[in-house]
């Protein structure tokens, strides 16, 4: 047995011979490392095993080792930081990506740098909501809109319904309300729809009344069980000859917009599943479903028939086609939605199921009953994109040489359609991009006879040209969307302006002069794709220009602030002004089907910006001319007064346009609801002033030069809208129209909720609560139209 001294000697020799410090040898061969200050005396060596001299030597070696190790760690961290920064710069400078951001957020916005998710004045993050409407961040940033936001936050009723009630009807006293209901019941007859609380009608009677008021929202007979859409499938679709004509309409007029299926394969699969025909009617009573893909084919069939049928109707329900006598009901969509619940999109699915999911997602854009919010768009788009990645659609089909030329071309079309849909969603709603430009090498589709996916080669060529012609525009739009999404870093504003310049040039080269297309009915379906690209990119440019205008205003740069203000108003008035009339023409069914939703977005953005400008004008005039009614008006006052009056007329007319759309689209009713209250608050300016501080009014006052406002006024005068009606029409006829429109959608909501088809009863409650949550603006509570009179009476004298 060794002595204690010998043991210590071997320990020291072993540590030195290994080429290590005493501390390293000590830690590796003896005691565990103990954090500083940890009272673990039981692990400390006793005086019997190590003497004081040895302890001193060990501690010296340990101190030197710690210092060396700390120094090495610091050097390694610096090397890793440089490597990470180089990788980030490499990533940001790749093709199809935005220029490298220059600075991380430090709490202070440097001159010349910008972040669209933060305030330009105090660099505080802008309050977020669930994005119920497009371009919502403008309301958080622009001075006039912030006054509205402050008032709504103060007077909003906790259990109110901002987007589901009528401001005009909420202010009626009970006696007149009852009188109007009785008068409406007599004057409208079968077209009269009672409000849900007063209704004594059963569900089938309500469905009949809804169908009378909206030809696009009809229902099947009660004998059809929507819980089993396959058993009642042939009751959900028109006769075979009508289905054939509707399919022909789709592949002739609408396929260019949704080119994600192969016509020959789709028709062949349908013929097999639906079975033979006798005298142009189906013989079978039950589809021949052999696989899950057959269910997906039936989903696509139902949605295609529904979209084709809706394309026959104009805004007023009129049509030149006799096919409208055989409606494809709203229940056809509900049946398709029920079938799609059989597919778990959180798991990998076949290409056919993915196609069905894309068509369902596309239907949400054109459907009159749709309520597509930003958050819903984010989830739906993300799910579809992940399935595309799971099926390797991001890779070029040349990676899979065993596939036929038709399938290769179809895969390319599907991927680029989804990528464009992703960019469009981000452009409008501000959703985070689900596709990554660096993760796909899928080439654009090509035209050849053997790879064509539809019978009409002219249409096939139009589709290929559309993908190739608009590719650069979408890629530049993607760069601009990435700037809007970037939250963690700031970047030079010159980079954004450069992208805008490139987008404007590319849009001009790609689309040319679109104004003639917006002034007549659609004749060539290929022109529709051009219009859609042009309108959505112009809307995004207008929104971005307005943000840049506000940025330069915060920097007291009057010249550049004025420049981008005029750019914004030129787009809204000159470039897109024809949208005020385009879908409202008689017998313009295809116009409505293709651009109706973008018309909603245009009216919404225009109203947000112009109402904000009008409020800012009123703030400035209140400060500059506090007693204008008793003083002589000078030239400045005359110019500003006339501009404010023209803005009032313009915004009132646009809100009336939204009212027309609300008779067709449920989403328009919600848009109209928020703008009715903001316009009325602008009209009742004193009430708005009382809800804000004097400093807030001063900060909101417009800061543009008089000559710039004069130029804007001249352009507004050129593109002014003819007066058609009173926005706040309190005549009996006006209130009855308002009441019936509101009751129509309220009762439709009741039917939709009561007849939710699901495998779990709780889904009904989830559906209702999910919608209520979508409609929040970002306050701690919902805001309501039905505010008590003593809190918010906007119609008092």
PDB file of C-alpha atoms in Angstrom, residues 113-300:
ATOM      1  CA  UNK A 113     -33.410  53.660 -41.786  1.00  0.00           C
ATOM      2  CA  UNK A 114     -36.919  52.271 -41.539  1.00  0.00           C
ATOM      3  CA  UNK A 115     -38.943  49.388 -40.145  1.00  0.00           C
ATOM      4  CA  UNK A 116     -42.559  49.046 -41.227  1.00  0.00           C
ATOM      5  CA  UNK A 117     -43.568  47.257 -38.040  1.00  0.00           C
ATOM      6  CA  UNK A 118     -42.507  50.098 -35.736  1.00  0.00           C
ATOM      7  CA  UNK A 119     -43.618  53.675 -35.296  1.00  0.00           C
ATOM      8  CA  UNK A 120     -41.685  56.209 -37.350  1.00  0.00           C
ATOM      9  CA  UNK A 121     -41.883  58.785 -34.557  1.00  0.00           C
ATOM     10  CA  UNK A 122     -41.032  57.007 -31.299  1.00  0.00           C
ATOM     11  CA  UNK A 123     -39.798  53.656 -32.684  1.00  0.00           C
ATOM     12  CA  UNK A 124     -42.314  51.765 -30.588  1.00  0.00           C
ATOM     13  CA  UNK A 125     -43.838  48.558 -32.018  1.00  0.00           C
ATOM     14  CA  UNK A 126     -47.205  49.105 -33.664  1.00  0.00           C
ATOM     15  CA  UNK A 127     -50.127  47.341 -31.935  1.00  0.00           C
ATOM     16  CA  UNK A 128     -51.056  44.196 -33.809  1.00  0.00           C
ATOM     17  CA  UNK A 129     -54.464  42.658 -34.370  1.00  0.00           C
ATOM     18  CA  UNK A 130     -55.670  39.470 -36.000  1.00  0.00           C
ATOM     19  CA  UNK A 131     -55.706  41.322 -39.328  1.00  0.00           C
ATOM     20  CA  UNK A 132     -59.421  41.153 -39.996  1.00  0.00           C
ATOM     21  CA  UNK A 133     -58.900  43.587 -42.886  1.00  0.00           C
ATOM     22  CA  UNK A 134     -56.033  44.310 -45.284  1.00  0.00           C
ATOM     23  CA  UNK A 135     -53.474  47.057 -44.660  1.00  0.00           C
ATOM     24  CA  UNK A 136     -54.510  47.344 -40.997  1.00  0.00           C
ATOM     25  CA  UNK A 137     -51.190  48.774 -39.773  1.00  0.00           C
ATOM     26  CA  UNK A 138     -52.026  52.039 -41.526  1.00  0.00           C
ATOM     27  CA  UNK A 139     -54.661  52.687 -38.852  1.00  0.00           C
ATOM     28  CA  UNK A 140     -51.959  52.396 -36.185  1.00  0.00           C
ATOM     29  CA  UNK A 141     -49.578  54.836 -37.839  1.00  0.00           C
ATOM     30  CA  UNK A 142     -51.408  57.616 -39.695  1.00  0.00           C
ATOM     31  CA  UNK A 143     -52.291  60.671 -37.586  1.00  0.00           C
ATOM     32  CA  UNK A 144     -55.962  60.971 -38.510  1.00  0.00           C
ATOM     33  CA  UNK A 145     -56.612  57.257 -38.098  1.00  0.00           C
ATOM     34  CA  UNK A 146     -54.938  57.318 -34.689  1.00  0.00           C
ATOM     35  CA  UNK A 147     -57.536  59.847 -33.520  1.00  0.00           C
ATOM     36  CA  UNK A 148     -60.255  57.403 -34.546  1.00  0.00           C
ATOM     37  CA  UNK A 149     -58.436  54.567 -32.841  1.00  0.00           C
ATOM     38  CA  UNK A 150     -58.223  56.541 -29.586  1.00  0.00           C
ATOM     39  CA  UNK A 151     -61.943  57.293 -29.585  1.00  0.00           C
ATOM     40  CA  UNK A 152     -62.973  53.745 -30.399  1.00  0.00           C
ATOM     41  CA  UNK A 153     -60.731  52.456 -27.628  1.00  0.00           C
ATOM     42  CA  UNK A 154     -62.385  54.867 -25.201  1.00  0.00           C
ATOM     43  CA  UNK A 155     -66.023  54.342 -26.136  1.00  0.00           C
ATOM     44  CA  UNK A 156     -65.976  50.799 -27.412  1.00  0.00           C
ATOM     45  CA  UNK A 157     -68.544  48.653 -25.690  1.00  0.00           C
ATOM     46  CA  UNK A 158     -67.134  45.467 -24.257  1.00  0.00           C
ATOM     47  CA  UNK A 159     -69.826  43.218 -25.681  1.00  0.00           C
ATOM     48  CA  UNK A 160     -70.341  45.200 -28.888  1.00  0.00           C
ATOM     49  CA  UNK A 161     -70.214  43.846 -32.418  1.00  0.00           C
ATOM     50  CA  UNK A 162     -68.241  46.255 -34.527  1.00  0.00           C
ATOM     51  CA  UNK A 163     -68.500  44.340 -37.785  1.00  0.00           C
ATOM     52  CA  UNK A 164     -71.830  42.603 -37.344  1.00  0.00           C
ATOM     53  CA  UNK A 165     -74.245  45.441 -36.527  1.00  0.00           C
ATOM     54  CA  UNK A 166     -75.523  48.464 -38.414  1.00  0.00           C
ATOM     55  CA  UNK A 167     -74.593  51.871 -37.058  1.00  0.00           C
ATOM     56  CA  UNK A 168     -77.706  53.450 -38.550  1.00  0.00           C
ATOM     57  CA  UNK A 169     -80.099  50.880 -37.095  1.00  0.00           C
ATOM     58  CA  UNK A 170     -78.504  50.889 -33.653  1.00  0.00           C
ATOM     59  CA  UNK A 171     -79.486  54.525 -33.114  1.00  0.00           C
ATOM     60  CA  UNK A 172     -83.183  54.040 -33.901  1.00  0.00           C
ATOM     61  CA  UNK A 173     -85.649  54.366 -31.044  1.00  0.00           C
ATOM     62  CA  UNK A 174     -87.877  51.287 -30.488  1.00  0.00           C
ATOM     63  CA  UNK A 175     -91.084  52.897 -31.761  1.00  0.00           C
ATOM     64  CA  UNK A 176     -89.666  53.861 -35.143  1.00  0.00           C
ATOM     65  CA  UNK A 177     -87.837  50.551 -35.415  1.00  0.00           C
ATOM     66  CA  UNK A 178     -91.103  48.654 -34.961  1.00  0.00           C
ATOM     67  CA  UNK A 179     -92.857  50.926 -37.448  1.00  0.00           C
ATOM     68  CA  UNK A 180     -90.147  50.299 -40.058  1.00  0.00           C
ATOM     69  CA  UNK A 181     -90.317  46.543 -39.550  1.00  0.00           C
ATOM     70  CA  UNK A 182     -94.051  46.560 -40.199  1.00  0.00           C
ATOM     71  CA  UNK A 183     -93.669  48.790 -43.226  1.00  0.00           C
ATOM     72  CA  UNK A 184     -90.871  46.581 -44.584  1.00  0.00           C
ATOM     73  CA  UNK A 185     -92.993  43.468 -44.108  1.00  0.00           C
ATOM     74  CA  UNK A 186     -95.753  45.014 -46.232  1.00  0.00           C
ATOM     75  CA  UNK A 187     -93.607  46.644 -48.937  1.00  0.00           C
ATOM     76  CA  UNK A 188     -91.121  43.804 -49.451  1.00  0.00           C
ATOM     77  CA  UNK A 189     -93.543  40.900 -49.182  1.00  0.00           C
ATOM     78  CA  UNK A 190     -91.737  37.581 -49.635  1.00  0.00           C
ATOM     79  CA  UNK A 191     -88.423  39.424 -49.923  1.00  0.00           C
ATOM     80  CA  UNK A 192     -88.684  40.689 -46.346  1.00  0.00           C
ATOM     81  CA  UNK A 193     -86.237  39.030 -43.943  1.00  0.00           C
ATOM     82  CA  UNK A 194     -86.846  39.530 -40.208  1.00  0.00           C
ATOM     83  CA  UNK A 195     -83.971  40.007 -37.806  1.00  0.00           C
ATOM     84  CA  UNK A 196     -82.946  36.864 -35.869  1.00  0.00           C
ATOM     85  CA  UNK A 197     -84.534  38.033 -32.595  1.00  0.00           C
ATOM     86  CA  UNK A 198     -87.928  38.687 -34.192  1.00  0.00           C
ATOM     87  CA  UNK A 199     -88.018  35.714 -36.510  1.00  0.00           C
ATOM     88  CA  UNK A 200     -90.780  33.121 -36.166  1.00  0.00           C
ATOM     89  CA  UNK A 201     -89.833  31.440 -39.436  1.00  0.00           C
ATOM     90  CA  UNK A 202     -88.351  27.977 -39.522  1.00  0.00           C
ATOM     91  CA  UNK A 203     -85.032  27.267 -41.203  1.00  0.00           C
ATOM     92  CA  UNK A 204     -86.494  26.198 -44.531  1.00  0.00           C
ATOM     93  CA  UNK A 205     -88.611  29.358 -44.790  1.00  0.00           C
ATOM     94  CA  UNK A 206     -85.538  31.469 -44.049  1.00  0.00           C
ATOM     95  CA  UNK A 207     -83.563  29.644 -46.735  1.00  0.00           C
ATOM     96  CA  UNK A 208     -86.295  30.381 -49.265  1.00  0.00           C
ATOM     97  CA  UNK A 209     -86.236  34.095 -48.420  1.00  0.00           C
ATOM     98  CA  UNK A 210     -82.452  34.233 -48.604  1.00  0.00           C
ATOM     99  CA  UNK A 211     -82.526  32.581 -52.023  1.00  0.00           C
ATOM    100  CA  UNK A 212     -85.030  35.193 -53.232  1.00  0.00           C
ATOM    101  CA  UNK A 213     -82.666  37.990 -52.190  1.00  0.00           C
ATOM    102  CA  UNK A 214     -79.416  36.430 -53.406  1.00  0.00           C
ATOM    103  CA  UNK A 215     -79.342  34.065 -56.398  1.00  0.00           C
ATOM    104  CA  UNK A 216     -75.853  32.944 -55.435  1.00  0.00           C
ATOM    105  CA  UNK A 217     -76.983  31.637 -52.040  1.00  0.00           C
ATOM    106  CA  UNK A 218     -79.553  28.945 -52.607  1.00  0.00           C
ATOM    107  CA  UNK A 219     -79.974  25.669 -50.731  1.00  0.00           C
ATOM    108  CA  UNK A 220     -80.923  22.086 -51.489  1.00  0.00           C
ATOM    109  CA  UNK A 221     -84.156  20.537 -50.302  1.00  0.00           C
ATOM    110  CA  UNK A 222     -84.357  19.335 -46.690  1.00  0.00           C
ATOM    111  CA  UNK A 223     -84.446  15.722 -47.872  1.00  0.00           C
ATOM    112  CA  UNK A 224     -80.734  15.889 -48.672  1.00  0.00           C
ATOM    113  CA  UNK A 225     -78.626  14.862 -45.687  1.00  0.00           C
ATOM    114  CA  UNK A 226     -75.492  17.030 -45.695  1.00  0.00           C
ATOM    115  CA  UNK A 227     -73.966  14.791 -43.063  1.00  0.00           C
ATOM    116  CA  UNK A 228     -73.497  12.180 -45.831  1.00  0.00           C
ATOM    117  CA  UNK A 229     -72.556  14.171 -48.940  1.00  0.00           C
ATOM    118  CA  UNK A 230     -71.670  11.066 -50.939  1.00  0.00           C
ATOM    119  CA  UNK A 231     -75.091   9.478 -50.490  1.00  0.00           C
ATOM    120  CA  UNK A 232     -76.770  12.714 -51.579  1.00  0.00           C
ATOM    121  CA  UNK A 233     -74.172  13.720 -54.143  1.00  0.00           C
ATOM    122  CA  UNK A 234     -76.466  13.660 -57.187  1.00  0.00           C
ATOM    123  CA  UNK A 235     -78.941  15.864 -55.339  1.00  0.00           C
ATOM    124  CA  UNK A 236     -76.199  18.464 -54.863  1.00  0.00           C
ATOM    125  CA  UNK A 237     -75.381  18.891 -58.558  1.00  0.00           C
ATOM    126  CA  UNK A 238     -77.517  19.869 -61.589  1.00  0.00           C
ATOM    127  CA  UNK A 239     -78.459  17.432 -64.372  1.00  0.00           C
ATOM    128  CA  UNK A 240     -75.606  15.917 -66.345  1.00  0.00           C
ATOM    129  CA  UNK A 241     -76.020  18.217 -69.352  1.00  0.00           C
ATOM    130  CA  UNK A 242     -75.867  21.313 -67.112  1.00  0.00           C
ATOM    131  CA  UNK A 243     -72.777  19.992 -65.359  1.00  0.00           C
ATOM    132  CA  UNK A 244     -71.111  19.488 -68.741  1.00  0.00           C
ATOM    133  CA  UNK A 245     -71.859  23.059 -69.799  1.00  0.00           C
ATOM    134  CA  UNK A 246     -70.606  24.447 -66.481  1.00  0.00           C
ATOM    135  CA  UNK A 247     -67.394  22.437 -66.839  1.00  0.00           C
ATOM    136  CA  UNK A 248     -66.995  23.837 -70.351  1.00  0.00           C
ATOM    137  CA  UNK A 249     -67.413  27.366 -68.960  1.00  0.00           C
ATOM    138  CA  UNK A 250     -64.747  26.669 -66.356  1.00  0.00           C
ATOM    139  CA  UNK A 251     -62.155  25.357 -68.798  1.00  0.00           C
ATOM    140  CA  UNK A 252     -62.941  28.076 -71.327  1.00  0.00           C
ATOM    141  CA  UNK A 253     -63.203  31.179 -69.101  1.00  0.00           C
ATOM    142  CA  UNK A 254     -61.886  30.446 -65.601  1.00  0.00           C
ATOM    143  CA  UNK A 255     -59.224  27.766 -66.007  1.00  0.00           C
ATOM    144  CA  UNK A 256     -56.649  30.425 -66.871  1.00  0.00           C
ATOM    145  CA  UNK A 257     -57.036  31.703 -63.306  1.00  0.00           C
ATOM    146  CA  UNK A 258     -56.812  28.247 -61.636  1.00  0.00           C
ATOM    147  CA  UNK A 259     -54.640  26.091 -63.948  1.00  0.00           C
ATOM    148  CA  UNK A 260     -53.803  23.391 -61.413  1.00  0.00           C
ATOM    149  CA  UNK A 261     -55.598  20.334 -62.841  1.00  0.00           C
ATOM    150  CA  UNK A 262     -55.274  18.352 -66.047  1.00  0.00           C
ATOM    151  CA  UNK A 263     -58.487  18.624 -68.032  1.00  0.00           C
ATOM    152  CA  UNK A 264     -58.281  15.247 -69.748  1.00  0.00           C
ATOM    153  CA  UNK A 265     -57.466  13.321 -66.576  1.00  0.00           C
ATOM    154  CA  UNK A 266     -60.089  15.218 -64.575  1.00  0.00           C
ATOM    155  CA  UNK A 267     -62.885  14.606 -67.069  1.00  0.00           C
ATOM    156  CA  UNK A 268     -61.919  10.934 -67.379  1.00  0.00           C
ATOM    157  CA  UNK A 269     -61.929  10.473 -63.600  1.00  0.00           C
ATOM    158  CA  UNK A 270     -65.325  12.206 -63.319  1.00  0.00           C
ATOM    159  CA  UNK A 271     -66.811  10.010 -66.033  1.00  0.00           C
ATOM    160  CA  UNK A 272     -65.691   6.903 -64.150  1.00  0.00           C
ATOM    161  CA  UNK A 273     -66.858   8.124 -60.728  1.00  0.00           C
ATOM    162  CA  UNK A 274     -70.232   9.558 -61.788  1.00  0.00           C
ATOM    163  CA  UNK A 275     -71.060   6.693 -64.114  1.00  0.00           C
ATOM    164  CA  UNK A 276     -73.085   6.514 -67.347  1.00  0.00           C
ATOM    165  CA  UNK A 277     -75.817   8.900 -68.502  1.00  0.00           C
ATOM    166  CA  UNK A 278     -79.219   8.359 -70.020  1.00  0.00           C
ATOM    167  CA  UNK A 279     -80.876  11.196 -71.922  1.00  0.00           C
ATOM    168  CA  UNK A 280     -78.306  13.598 -70.477  1.00  0.00           C
ATOM    169  CA  UNK A 281     -79.045  12.593 -66.891  1.00  0.00           C
ATOM    170  CA  UNK A 282     -77.016  10.494 -64.488  1.00  0.00           C
ATOM    171  CA  UNK A 283     -78.197   6.933 -63.949  1.00  0.00           C
ATOM    172  CA  UNK A 284     -76.342   6.157 -60.738  1.00  0.00           C
ATOM    173  CA  UNK A 285     -77.656   7.150 -57.363  1.00  0.00           C
ATOM    174  CA  UNK A 286     -74.274   6.790 -55.679  1.00  0.00           C
ATOM    175  CA  UNK A 287     -70.803   7.777 -56.995  1.00  0.00           C
ATOM    176  CA  UNK A 288     -68.295   5.009 -57.741  1.00  0.00           C
ATOM    177  CA  UNK A 289     -65.724   5.944 -55.114  1.00  0.00           C
ATOM    178  CA  UNK A 290     -62.803   3.534 -55.182  1.00  0.00           C
ATOM    179  CA  UNK A 291     -60.152   5.539 -53.326  1.00  0.00           C
ATOM    180  CA  UNK A 292     -59.476   8.639 -51.274  1.00  0.00           C
ATOM    181  CA  UNK A 293     -58.370  10.412 -54.446  1.00  0.00           C
ATOM    182  CA  UNK A 294     -61.859   9.875 -55.859  1.00  0.00           C
ATOM    183  CA  UNK A 295     -63.249  11.849 -52.915  1.00  0.00           C
ATOM    184  CA  UNK A 296     -60.860  14.671 -53.756  1.00  0.00           C
ATOM    185  CA  UNK A 297     -62.053  14.571 -57.379  1.00  0.00           C
ATOM    186  CA  UNK A 298     -65.632  15.003 -56.169  1.00  0.00           C
ATOM    187  CA  UNK A 299     -64.586  17.974 -54.020  1.00  0.00           C
ATOM    188  CA  UNK A 300     -63.024  19.647 -57.038  1.00  0.00           C
TER     189      UNK A 300
END
